[in-house]
Structures are given as structure tokens and as C-alpha cells.
PDB file of C-alpha atoms in Angstrom:
ATOM      1  CA  MET C   1      -0.178  -0.022  -0.220  1.00  0.00           C
ATOM      2  CA  ASN C   2       1.432   3.391  -1.163  1.00  0.00           C
ATOM      3  CA  LYS C   3       3.758   2.480  -3.605  1.00  0.00           C
ATOM      4  CA  ALA C   4       2.023   3.512  -6.390  1.00  0.00           C
ATOM      5  CA  LEU C   5       0.422   7.246  -5.980  1.00  0.00           C
ATOM      6  CA  LEU C   6      -0.913   9.538  -8.291  1.00  0.00           C
ATOM      7  CA  VAL C   7       0.384  13.033  -8.278  1.00  0.00           C
ATOM      8  CA  SER C   8      -0.902  17.036  -9.665  1.00  0.00           C
ATOM      9  CA  ASP C   9       1.385  19.309  -9.246  1.00  0.00           C
ATOM     10  CA  ALA C  10       1.111  23.452  -7.587  1.00  0.00           C
ATOM     11  CA  ALA C  11       1.711  25.088 -11.152  1.00  0.00           C
ATOM     12  CA  TYR C  12      -1.328  27.103 -10.290  1.00  0.00           C
ATOM     13  CA  PHE C  13      -2.013  26.649  -6.498  1.00  0.00           C
ATOM     14  CA  ARG C  14      -3.334  29.432  -4.892  1.00  0.00           C
ATOM     15  CA  VAL C  15      -6.325  30.504  -2.100  1.00  0.00           C
ATOM     16  CA  ASP C  16      -9.266  31.260  -4.322  1.00  0.00           C
ATOM     17  CA  TYR C  17     -11.677  30.602  -1.574  1.00  0.00           C
ATOM     18  CA  GLU C  18     -11.648  29.316   2.054  1.00  0.00           C
ATOM     19  CA  ILE C  19     -13.292  26.168   1.963  1.00  0.00           C
ATOM     20  CA  ASN C  20     -11.263  24.801   5.403  1.00  0.00           C
ATOM     21  CA  PRO C  21      -9.769  26.516   8.785  1.00  0.00           C
ATOM     22  CA  TYR C  22      -6.320  27.106   7.422  1.00  0.00           C
ATOM     23  CA  MET C  23      -7.418  28.587   3.683  1.00  0.00           C
ATOM     24  CA  HIS C  24      -7.320  32.581   4.098  1.00  0.00           C
ATOM     25  CA  THR C  25      -7.819  34.381   1.308  1.00  0.00           C
ATOM     26  CA  ASP C  26      -5.363  37.660   2.539  1.00  0.00           C
ATOM     27  CA  VAL C  27      -2.439  35.401   2.926  1.00  0.00           C
ATOM     28  CA  GLN C  28      -1.871  33.543  -0.295  1.00  0.00           C
ATOM     29  CA  PRO C  29       1.392  31.179  -0.593  1.00  0.00           C
ATOM     30  CA  ASP C  30       4.534  31.811  -2.014  1.00  0.00           C
ATOM     31  CA  HIS C  31       4.573  30.643  -5.393  1.00  0.00           C
ATOM     32  CA  ALA C  32       7.311  29.035  -5.634  1.00  0.00           C
ATOM     33  CA  ALA C  33       7.964  27.822  -2.165  1.00  0.00           C
ATOM     34  CA  ALA C  34       5.239  25.878  -2.751  1.00  0.00           C
ATOM     35  CA  VAL C  35       6.724  24.403  -6.360  1.00  0.00           C
ATOM     36  CA  VAL C  36       9.357  23.288  -4.354  1.00  0.00           C
ATOM     37  CA  GLU C  37       7.530  21.897  -1.618  1.00  0.00           C
ATOM     38  CA  HIS C  38       5.730  19.626  -3.868  1.00  0.00           C
ATOM     39  CA  LEU C  39       8.432  18.514  -5.923  1.00  0.00           C
ATOM     40  CA  ASN C  40      10.427  17.728  -2.661  1.00  0.00           C
ATOM     41  CA  ILE C  41       7.760  15.646  -1.712  1.00  0.00           C
ATOM     42  CA  VAL C  42       7.538  13.881  -5.439  1.00  0.00           C
ATOM     43  CA  VAL C  43      11.470  13.338  -4.552  1.00  0.00           C
ATOM     44  CA  ALA C  44      10.744  11.564  -1.573  1.00  0.00           C
ATOM     45  CA  HIS C  45       8.068   9.397  -2.605  1.00  0.00           C
ATOM     46  CA  ARG C  46      10.656   8.007  -5.272  1.00  0.00           C
ATOM     47  CA  ALA C  47      13.527   7.867  -2.855  1.00  0.00           C
ATOM     48  CA  ALA C  48      11.340   5.014  -1.152  1.00  0.00           C
ATOM     49  CA  GLY C  49      10.764   3.550  -4.323  1.00  0.00           C
ATOM     50  CA  ARG C  50       7.539   4.593  -4.717  1.00  0.00           C
ATOM     51  CA  HIS C  51       5.625   4.591  -8.371  1.00  0.00           C
ATOM     52  CA  ILE C  52       4.290   8.045  -9.282  1.00  0.00           C
ATOM     53  CA  GLU C  53       1.551   8.710 -11.694  1.00  0.00           C
ATOM     54  CA  TYR C  54       0.956  12.293 -12.999  1.00  0.00           C
ATOM     55  CA  LEU C  55      -1.890  14.372 -14.058  1.00  0.00           C
ATOM     56  CA  PRO C  56      -0.691  18.442 -14.768  1.00  0.00           C
ATOM     57  CA  SER C  57      -3.112  20.472 -13.044  1.00  0.00           C
ATOM     58  CA  ALA C  58      -5.081  22.724 -14.521  1.00  0.00           C
ATOM     59  CA  PRO C  59      -5.048  26.848 -14.337  1.00  0.00           C
ATOM     60  CA  GLU C  60      -8.877  26.745 -12.866  1.00  0.00           C
ATOM     61  CA  CYS C  61      -7.865  24.072  -9.835  1.00  0.00           C
ATOM     62  CA  PRO C  62      -5.993  25.825  -7.626  1.00  0.00           C
ATOM     63  CA  ASP C  63      -6.483  22.922  -4.981  1.00  0.00           C
ATOM     64  CA  MET C  64      -5.749  19.951  -8.065  1.00  0.00           C
ATOM     65  CA  VAL C  65      -2.759  19.985  -6.165  1.00  0.00           C
ATOM     66  CA  PHE C  66      -4.431  17.667  -3.756  1.00  0.00           C
ATOM     67  CA  THR C  67      -5.035  14.639  -5.071  1.00  0.00           C
ATOM     68  CA  ALA C  68      -6.420  12.265  -2.039  1.00  0.00           C
ATOM     69  CA  ASN C  69      -9.620  14.149  -2.193  1.00  0.00           C
ATOM     70  CA  ALA C  70     -10.117  12.821  -5.708  1.00  0.00           C
ATOM     71  CA  ALA C  71     -11.437   9.216  -5.330  1.00  0.00           C
ATOM     72  CA  LEU C  72     -10.891   6.108  -3.214  1.00  0.00           C
ATOM     73  CA  VAL C  73      -9.192   3.659  -5.157  1.00  0.00           C
ATOM     74  CA  ARG C  74      -9.402  -0.069  -4.663  1.00  0.00           C
ATOM     75  CA  GLY C  75      -7.971  -3.213  -7.285  1.00  0.00           C
ATOM     76  CA  ASP C  76      -9.664  -1.832 -10.529  1.00  0.00           C
ATOM     77  CA  ARG C  77     -11.990   0.350  -9.072  1.00  0.00           C
ATOM     78  CA  ALA C  78     -12.270   4.225  -8.041  1.00  0.00           C
ATOM     79  CA  VAL C  79     -15.283   5.215  -6.146  1.00  0.00           C
ATOM     80  CA  LEU C  80     -15.295   9.914  -7.532  1.00  0.00           C
ATOM     81  CA  GLY C  81     -14.800  12.694  -4.789  1.00  0.00           C
ATOM     82  CA  ALA C  82     -18.138  14.887  -4.407  1.00  0.00           C
ATOM     83  CA  PRO C  83     -16.139  17.572  -3.398  1.00  0.00           C
ATOM     84  CA  PRO C  84     -17.517  21.149  -2.258  1.00  0.00           C
ATOM     85  CA  PRO C  85     -18.840  23.557  -5.292  1.00  0.00           C
ATOM     86  CA  GLU C  86     -15.101  25.469  -4.996  1.00  0.00           C
ATOM     87  CA  ARG C  87     -13.188  22.315  -5.960  1.00  0.00           C
ATOM     88  CA  LYS C  88     -16.176  20.872  -8.967  1.00  0.00           C
ATOM     89  CA  ALA C  89     -13.794  21.970 -12.230  1.00  0.00           C
ATOM     90  CA  GLU C  90     -11.227  19.243 -10.910  1.00  0.00           C
ATOM     91  CA  LEU C  91     -13.684  16.333 -11.461  1.00  0.00           C
ATOM     92  CA  PRO C  92     -13.553  15.852 -14.955  1.00  0.00           C
ATOM     93  CA  TYR C  93     -10.200  15.413 -15.068  1.00  0.00           C
ATOM     94  CA  PHE C  94      -9.794  13.038 -12.571  1.00  0.00           C
ATOM     95  CA  GLN C  95     -12.616  10.777 -13.978  1.00  0.00           C
ATOM     96  CA  ASP C  96     -10.750  10.977 -17.496  1.00  0.00           C
ATOM     97  CA  TRP C  97      -7.537  10.248 -15.980  1.00  0.00           C
ATOM     98  CA  LEU C  98      -8.952   7.024 -13.740  1.00  0.00           C
ATOM     99  CA  ILE C  99     -10.887   5.769 -17.083  1.00  0.00           C
ATOM    100  CA  ASN C 100      -7.654   6.129 -19.470  1.00  0.00           C
ATOM    101  CA  HIS C 101      -6.015   3.561 -16.899  1.00  0.00           C
ATOM    102  CA  ASP C 102      -8.904   1.302 -16.885  1.00  0.00           C
ATOM    103  CA  PHE C 103     -10.330   2.027 -13.412  1.00  0.00           C
ATOM    104  CA  ASP C 104     -13.864   1.164 -13.613  1.00  0.00           C
ATOM    105  CA  VAL C 105     -15.652   4.403 -11.879  1.00  0.00           C
ATOM    106  CA  VAL C 106     -18.193   5.133  -9.368  1.00  0.00           C
ATOM    107  CA  GLU C 107     -19.822   8.658  -9.063  1.00  0.00           C
ATOM    108  CA  ALA C 108     -20.721   9.662  -5.185  1.00  0.00           C
ATOM    109  CA  PRO C 109     -24.286   9.975  -4.844  1.00  0.00           C
ATOM    110  CA  TYR C 110     -23.835  12.085  -1.810  1.00  0.00           C
ATOM    111  CA  PRO C 111     -21.188  14.564  -0.635  1.00  0.00           C
ATOM    112  CA  PHE C 112     -17.918  12.504  -0.319  1.00  0.00           C
ATOM    113  CA  SER C 113     -13.815  14.277   0.358  1.00  0.00           C
ATOM    114  CA  GLY C 114     -12.420  11.273  -1.531  1.00  0.00           C
ATOM    115  CA  GLN C 115      -9.363   9.230   0.414  1.00  0.00           C
ATOM    116  CA  GLY C 116      -9.270  12.632   2.435  1.00  0.00           C
ATOM    117  CA  ASP C 117     -12.414  10.859   4.637  1.00  0.00           C
ATOM    118  CA  ALA C 118     -11.405   7.206   3.768  1.00  0.00           C
ATOM    119  CA  LEU C 119      -8.448   5.522   5.026  1.00  0.00           C
ATOM    120  CA  ALA C 120      -7.944   1.997   3.829  1.00  0.00           C
ATOM    121  CA  CYS C 121      -6.527  -0.118   6.750  1.00  0.00           C
ATOM    122  CA  GLY C 122      -6.119  -3.939   5.288  1.00  0.00           C
ATOM    123  CA  ASP C 123      -9.785  -4.944   5.059  1.00  0.00           C
ATOM    124  CA  LEU C 124     -11.270  -2.253   7.064  1.00  0.00           C
ATOM    125  CA  LEU C 125     -11.904   1.360   5.733  1.00  0.00           C
ATOM    126  CA  LEU C 126     -11.485   3.787   8.393  1.00  0.00           C
ATOM    127  CA  ALA C 127     -14.792   6.294   7.213  1.00  0.00           C
ATOM    128  CA  GLY C 128     -14.949   9.828   8.377  1.00  0.00           C
ATOM    129  CA  HIS C 129     -18.179  11.831   8.495  1.00  0.00           C
ATOM    130  CA  GLY C 130     -19.564  15.041  10.183  1.00  0.00           C
ATOM    131  CA  GLN C 131     -17.651  17.621   8.199  1.00  0.00           C
ATOM    132  CA  ARG C 132     -16.771  16.667   4.460  1.00  0.00           C
ATOM    133  CA  THR C 133     -18.847  13.575   3.902  1.00  0.00           C
ATOM    134  CA  ASP C 134     -21.871  12.331   3.983  1.00  0.00           C
ATOM    135  CA  ARG C 135     -22.322   9.000   6.724  1.00  0.00           C
ATOM    136  CA  ARG C 136     -25.003   7.374   3.972  1.00  0.00           C
ATOM    137  CA  MET C 137     -21.368   7.044   1.586  1.00  0.00           C
ATOM    138  CA  HIS C 138     -20.238   4.402   3.693  1.00  0.00           C
ATOM    139  CA  GLN C 139     -22.327   2.151   2.647  1.00  0.00           C
ATOM    140  CA  VAL C 140     -21.636   2.957  -0.718  1.00  0.00           C
ATOM    141  CA  LEU C 141     -18.030   2.699  -0.240  1.00  0.00           C
ATOM    142  CA  ALA C 142     -18.409  -0.778   1.824  1.00  0.00           C
ATOM    143  CA  ARG C 143     -20.687  -2.137  -1.491  1.00  0.00           C
ATOM    144  CA  ALA C 144     -18.322  -0.946  -4.332  1.00  0.00           C
ATOM    145  CA  LEU C 145     -15.240  -1.435  -2.948  1.00  0.00           C
ATOM    146  CA  ASP C 146     -15.894  -4.399  -0.631  1.00  0.00           C
ATOM    147  CA  TYR C 147     -14.938  -2.794   2.751  1.00  0.00           C
ATOM    148  CA  GLU C 148     -15.953  -3.217   6.498  1.00  0.00           C
ATOM    149  CA  VAL C 149     -16.618   0.002   7.125  1.00  0.00           C
ATOM    150  CA  VAL C 150     -15.435   2.012  10.787  1.00  0.00           C
ATOM    151  CA  PRO C 151     -17.228   5.280  10.654  1.00  0.00           C
ATOM    152  CA  LEU C 152     -15.602   7.928  12.760  1.00  0.00           C
ATOM    153  CA  GLN C 153     -16.675  11.553  13.273  1.00  0.00           C
ATOM    154  CA  THR C 154     -14.795  14.435  13.620  1.00  0.00           C
ATOM    155  CA  VAL C 155     -15.438  16.834  16.131  1.00  0.00           C
ATOM    156  CA  SER C 156     -14.646  20.657  14.266  1.00  0.00           C
ATOM    157  CA  PRO C 157     -14.135  22.301  10.526  1.00  0.00           C
ATOM    158  CA  ARG C 158     -10.772  22.148  11.970  1.00  0.00           C
ATOM    159  CA  TRP C 159     -10.789  18.543  11.153  1.00  0.00           C
ATOM    160  CA  TYR C 160     -12.226  18.597   8.300  1.00  0.00           C
ATOM    161  CA  ASP C 161     -10.967  15.270   6.610  1.00  0.00           C
ATOM    162  CA  LEU C 162     -10.146  12.423   8.532  1.00  0.00           C
ATOM    163  CA  ASP C 163      -7.086  12.708   7.630  1.00  0.00           C
ATOM    164  CA  LEU C 164      -5.896  15.120   9.353  1.00  0.00           C
ATOM    165  CA  ALA C 165      -7.259  13.296  12.702  1.00  0.00           C
ATOM    166  CA  VAL C 166      -6.292   9.628  11.974  1.00  0.00           C
ATOM    167  CA  ALA C 167      -2.973   8.316   9.756  1.00  0.00           C
ATOM    168  CA  VAL C 168      -2.271   4.432   9.209  1.00  0.00           C
ATOM    169  CA  VAL C 169       1.228   3.695   9.821  1.00  0.00           C
ATOM    170  CA  GLU C 170       1.119   0.331   9.119  1.00  0.00           C
ATOM    171  CA  PRO C 171      -2.200  -1.763   8.251  1.00  0.00           C
ATOM    172  CA  GLY C 172      -3.660  -4.033  10.849  1.00  0.00           C
ATOM    173  CA  ARG C 173      -1.020  -2.827  13.558  1.00  0.00           C
ATOM    174  CA  VAL C 174      -0.505   0.675  14.291  1.00  0.00           C
ATOM    175  CA  LEU C 175      -2.502   3.726  13.913  1.00  0.00           C
ATOM    176  CA  ALA C 176      -1.504   7.257  15.220  1.00  0.00           C
ATOM    177  CA  TYR C 177      -4.700   9.827  16.051  1.00  0.00           C
ATOM    178  CA  CYS C 178      -5.557  12.983  17.833  1.00  0.00           C
ATOM    179  CA  PRO C 179      -7.444  11.387  20.257  1.00  0.00           C
ATOM    180  CA  GLU C 180      -9.400  15.351  20.626  1.00  0.00           C
ATOM    181  CA  ALA C 181     -10.434  15.341  17.107  1.00  0.00           C
ATOM    182  CA  LEU C 182     -13.126  12.579  17.261  1.00  0.00           C
ATOM    183  CA  ASP C 183     -16.219  11.956  19.187  1.00  0.00           C
ATOM    184  CA  GLN C 184     -16.288   9.950  21.953  1.00  0.00           C
ATOM    185  CA  SER C 185     -17.604   6.796  20.402  1.00  0.00           C
ATOM    186  CA  SER C 186     -15.238   6.719  17.401  1.00  0.00           C
ATOM    187  CA  ARG C 187     -12.576   7.132  19.769  1.00  0.00           C
ATOM    188  CA  ARG C 188     -13.865   3.912  21.519  1.00  0.00           C
ATOM    189  CA  ARG C 189     -14.399   2.494  18.512  1.00  0.00           C
ATOM    190  CA  LEU C 190     -11.192   2.710  17.597  1.00  0.00           C
ATOM    191  CA  ARG C 191      -9.541   1.771  20.453  1.00  0.00           C
ATOM    192  CA  GLY C 192     -11.721  -1.689  20.068  1.00  0.00           C
ATOM    193  CA  LEU C 193      -9.519  -2.877  16.716  1.00  0.00           C
ATOM    194  CA  GLY C 194      -7.004  -3.875  18.967  1.00  0.00           C
ATOM    195  CA  LEU C 195      -3.922  -2.533  17.271  1.00  0.00           C
ATOM    196  CA  ASP C 196      -0.940  -0.430  18.448  1.00  0.00           C
ATOM    197  CA  LEU C 197      -2.533   3.377  19.073  1.00  0.00           C
ATOM    198  CA  ILE C 198       0.280   6.369  18.790  1.00  0.00           C
ATOM    199  CA  GLU C 199      -2.233   9.733  20.378  1.00  0.00           C
ATOM    200  CA  VAL C 200      -0.952  12.576  18.657  1.00  0.00           C
ATOM    201  CA  SER C 201      -1.379  16.226  20.564  1.00  0.00           C
ATOM    202  CA  VAL C 202      -3.596  18.637  19.297  1.00  0.00           C
ATOM    203  CA  GLU C 203      -0.933  20.565  18.698  1.00  0.00           C
ATOM    204  CA  GLU C 204       1.111  18.158  16.378  1.00  0.00           C
ATOM    205  CA  ALA C 205      -1.921  17.217  14.876  1.00  0.00           C
ATOM    206  CA  SER C 206      -2.931  20.944  13.648  1.00  0.00           C
ATOM    207  CA  ARG C 207      -0.037  21.127  12.110  1.00  0.00           C
ATOM    208  CA  PHE C 208      -0.430  18.430   9.502  1.00  0.00           C
ATOM    209  CA  ALA C 209       1.263  15.373  11.372  1.00  0.00           C
ATOM    210  CA  LEU C 210      -1.200  12.867  11.055  1.00  0.00           C
ATOM    211  CA  ASN C 211      -1.558  13.980   7.063  1.00  0.00           C
ATOM    212  CA  LEU C 212       1.400  11.851   6.249  1.00  0.00           C
ATOM    213  CA  ILE C 213       2.013   8.690   3.872  1.00  0.00           C
ATOM    214  CA  SER C 214       3.355   5.344   5.024  1.00  0.00           C
ATOM    215  CA  ASP C 215       3.751   2.362   2.994  1.00  0.00           C
ATOM    216  CA  GLY C 216       4.906   0.455   6.250  1.00  0.00           C
ATOM    217  CA  ALA C 217       8.510   0.669   6.310  1.00  0.00           C
ATOM    218  CA  THR C 218       9.254   4.502   5.376  1.00  0.00           C
ATOM    219  CA  VAL C 219       6.885   7.175   6.741  1.00  0.00           C
ATOM    220  CA  THR C 220       6.943  10.574   5.084  1.00  0.00           C
ATOM    221  CA  MET C 221       5.660  13.260   6.814  1.00  0.00           C
ATOM    222  CA  THR C 222       5.292  17.346   7.366  1.00  0.00           C
ATOM    223  CA  LYS C 223       8.175  18.305   9.853  1.00  0.00           C
ATOM    224  CA  GLY C 224       7.339  20.532  13.089  1.00  0.00           C
ATOM    225  CA  ALA C 225       5.889  16.734  14.662  1.00  0.00           C
ATOM    226  CA  PRO C 226       9.221  15.476  16.494  1.00  0.00           C
ATOM    227  CA  ARG C 227       6.787  13.656  19.336  1.00  0.00           C
ATOM    228  CA  LEU C 228       5.104  11.205  16.221  1.00  0.00           C
ATOM    229  CA  ALA C 229       8.241  10.936  14.477  1.00  0.00           C
ATOM    230  CA  ALA C 230       9.940  10.028  17.274  1.00  0.00           C
ATOM    231  CA  ALA C 231       7.153   7.200  18.288  1.00  0.00           C
ATOM    232  CA  LEU C 232       7.318   6.185  14.653  1.00  0.00           C
ATOM    233  CA  ARG C 233      10.966   5.525  15.151  1.00  0.00           C
ATOM    234  CA  VAL C 234      10.934   3.580  18.166  1.00  0.00           C
ATOM    235  CA  ARG C 235       8.893   1.316  15.997  1.00  0.00           C
ATOM    236  CA  GLY C 236      11.536   1.104  13.503  1.00  0.00           C
ATOM    237  CA  LEU C 237      10.184   3.284  11.015  1.00  0.00           C
ATOM    238  CA  GLN C 238      12.418   5.254   8.355  1.00  0.00           C
ATOM    239  CA  VAL C 239      10.697   8.814   8.887  1.00  0.00           C
ATOM    240  CA  VAL C 240      11.192  11.736   6.304  1.00  0.00           C
ATOM    241  CA  GLU C 241      10.631  14.858   7.668  1.00  0.00           C
ATOM    242  CA  LEU C 242       9.077  17.571   4.836  1.00  0.00           C
ATOM    243  CA  ASP C 243       8.615  21.271   4.948  1.00  0.00           C
ATOM    244  CA  THR C 244       5.112  21.857   4.335  1.00  0.00           C
ATOM    245  CA  THR C 245       4.694  25.711   5.212  1.00  0.00           C
ATOM    246  CA  GLU C 246       3.242  26.721   1.963  1.00  0.00           C
ATOM    247  CA  LEU C 247       0.568  24.161   0.958  1.00  0.00           C
ATOM    248  CA  ALA C 248      -0.693  23.987   4.585  1.00  0.00           C
ATOM    249  CA  LYS C 249      -2.342  27.907   3.553  1.00  0.00           C
ATOM    250  CA  GLY C 250      -4.623  25.461   1.167  1.00  0.00           C
ATOM    251  CA  GLY C 251      -5.161  23.544   4.460  1.00  0.00           C
ATOM    252  CA  GLY C 252      -2.901  20.395   3.436  1.00  0.00           C
ATOM    253  CA  GLY C 253      -0.402  18.442   4.079  1.00  0.00           C
ATOM    254  CA  VAL C 254       2.029  15.518   2.804  1.00  0.00           C
ATOM    255  CA  ARG C 255      -0.958  13.342   2.658  1.00  0.00           C
ATOM    256  CA  CYS C 256      -3.240  15.810   0.870  1.00  0.00           C
ATOM    257  CA  THR C 257      -1.316  15.547  -2.387  1.00  0.00           C
ATOM    258  CA  ALA C 258      -1.177  11.753  -3.356  1.00  0.00           C
ATOM    259  CA  LEU C 259      -4.175   9.476  -4.126  1.00  0.00           C
ATOM    260  CA  THR C 260      -2.697   5.756  -2.850  1.00  0.00           C
ATOM    261  CA  LEU C 261      -3.408   3.700  -6.422  1.00  0.00           C
ATOM    262  CA  ASP C 262      -2.706   0.457  -4.795  1.00  0.00           C
ATOM    263  CA  ASN C 263      -5.499  -0.481  -1.978  1.00  0.00           C
ATOM    264  CA  PRO C 264      -4.900  -4.287  -1.867  1.00  0.00           C
ATOM    265  CA  LEU C 265      -7.848  -6.332  -2.449  1.00  0.00           C
ATOM    266  CA  PRO C 266      -9.919  -8.419  -0.288  1.00  0.00           C
ATOM    267  CA  THR C 267      -8.017 -10.583   1.854  1.00  0.00           C
ATOM    268  CA  ARG C 268     -11.139 -12.809   3.561  1.00  0.00           C
ATOM    269  CA  SER C 269     -12.643 -15.570   1.990  1.00  0.00           C
TER     270      SER C 269
END
């Protein structure tokens, strides 16, 4: 998992609207620095042995760099995202790419933040709701992609997508999460999975610490979360920490910039 990723670029990245608490139209990213940040993420993926597919961004799509919201992919099927209206222009580009690469594309009938609110963990799907994703999408995802869904509700727009509150470090073994970002029943649900849980502070989670990509050997993450980075290294993982200061002005980190294409097919009989 996370050895094959779809990325775009930051060529047209800017803040034209405010659809999460991190975006402010009067605080624009440094364009050149954002491009470098994104290139450094891609370089880190390749250094970790990950295969990168590339879709150029479009001028009218300032958030297209955040490809994770485009869909959720498993095997040769993809459930397309259904983002806020401000990002609807991205969908035809992603849909065409997926179809042209032989994916069976299912359109979302309800609001759905794509992989941002749907984290694969083996045969489990940690599925967010409460902010951008309608909970009715959970049944759609379970049926279309053959997942056992674990619903998790985030408690405020600060955690507008689940991938700001929870990270899959090693499927079936290790998760990291910010307890304060989830409601009480969701915390109980996570703790009942029997996995090794790394608790992350609100301070580090608010800096996109949990918006990371792990292939089970290497974790690529935003710098500025030393406690989480140390906890990952203690577990024998290689940790690569990168600057995402400019990308964060759009409300995204490392995880937001890549759509996983190799979520494994079901293992249960």
C-alpha cells in the first residue's frame, strides 16, 4: 500500500476561496516555494521506492495539487469524490485520468471527500463523516469497494477531513490519531480495533502531523511534529520530514497531495 501514487503539481496553487479554517484569501502562498515543497514530496516518494503517476493541474483548479480528494481507489475500481462546489472543476480531469487508466469509476451520490475521509487499513476502511462526507457514503463505499467500514466522526471543521485526525502507519498493526479530534464513540471504536495506537497531541495534529504517507517501512510526513516522528522511529520506521509551510495555507500536507492507487484487494474468503 502507498507504493503507487497519483500526484498533480502546484503550478496553479493559490487560495481563491475559503473552504477550511486554514485557508485565508488574504494570505497567499509563495508560489515558487509551494512548487519546491511539492517537488520535494515527490522526490521523497521516489527515494522510498514508490511509483508515481502524474496528472498536470489545470489553471482553473487551484487545489488540484491535493489529489487525495479526487477518489478512493481499490483494485481496478474507483469511487469518485464529490467535493465542495469550489472544487467541482477538478472532477472531470480526475475522472478522465482514471477511466483512461482502466479504472471502473463509480460516481458518489452524496458529498464525499475522497481518500481524505476514507483511509484504507487492510480490509477495514476508516471512514470519516461529520464535516465534508455524508455518512450515507459509507454504505456506498462498503458495497462498491468491499470494505468493512469503521465510521469515525470528527468534531470540528479544524479536522475537515479524517486524514488530519488519523493516520494509517501499518495496516492491521499501527495507527496514529488525535483523540481530541474525534467524538467519544469514535475514540471507543478505534480503541476496540486491537491495534497499536499512537496518540498525537492537538498541537502536532494541527500542524498536519497526521497527514502523512506510510508504506509500512518509510513514513513521509510534515516536519514540526517531533513527538510523533520519535514514536514512529521507535517502532523501526524510517521517517522523512518535509517542509509544507506553503501547502498548509491551502489546508493540506503530505497525505493530501497523493491519491493511493494500490490499496490491496480483500484478503478474507
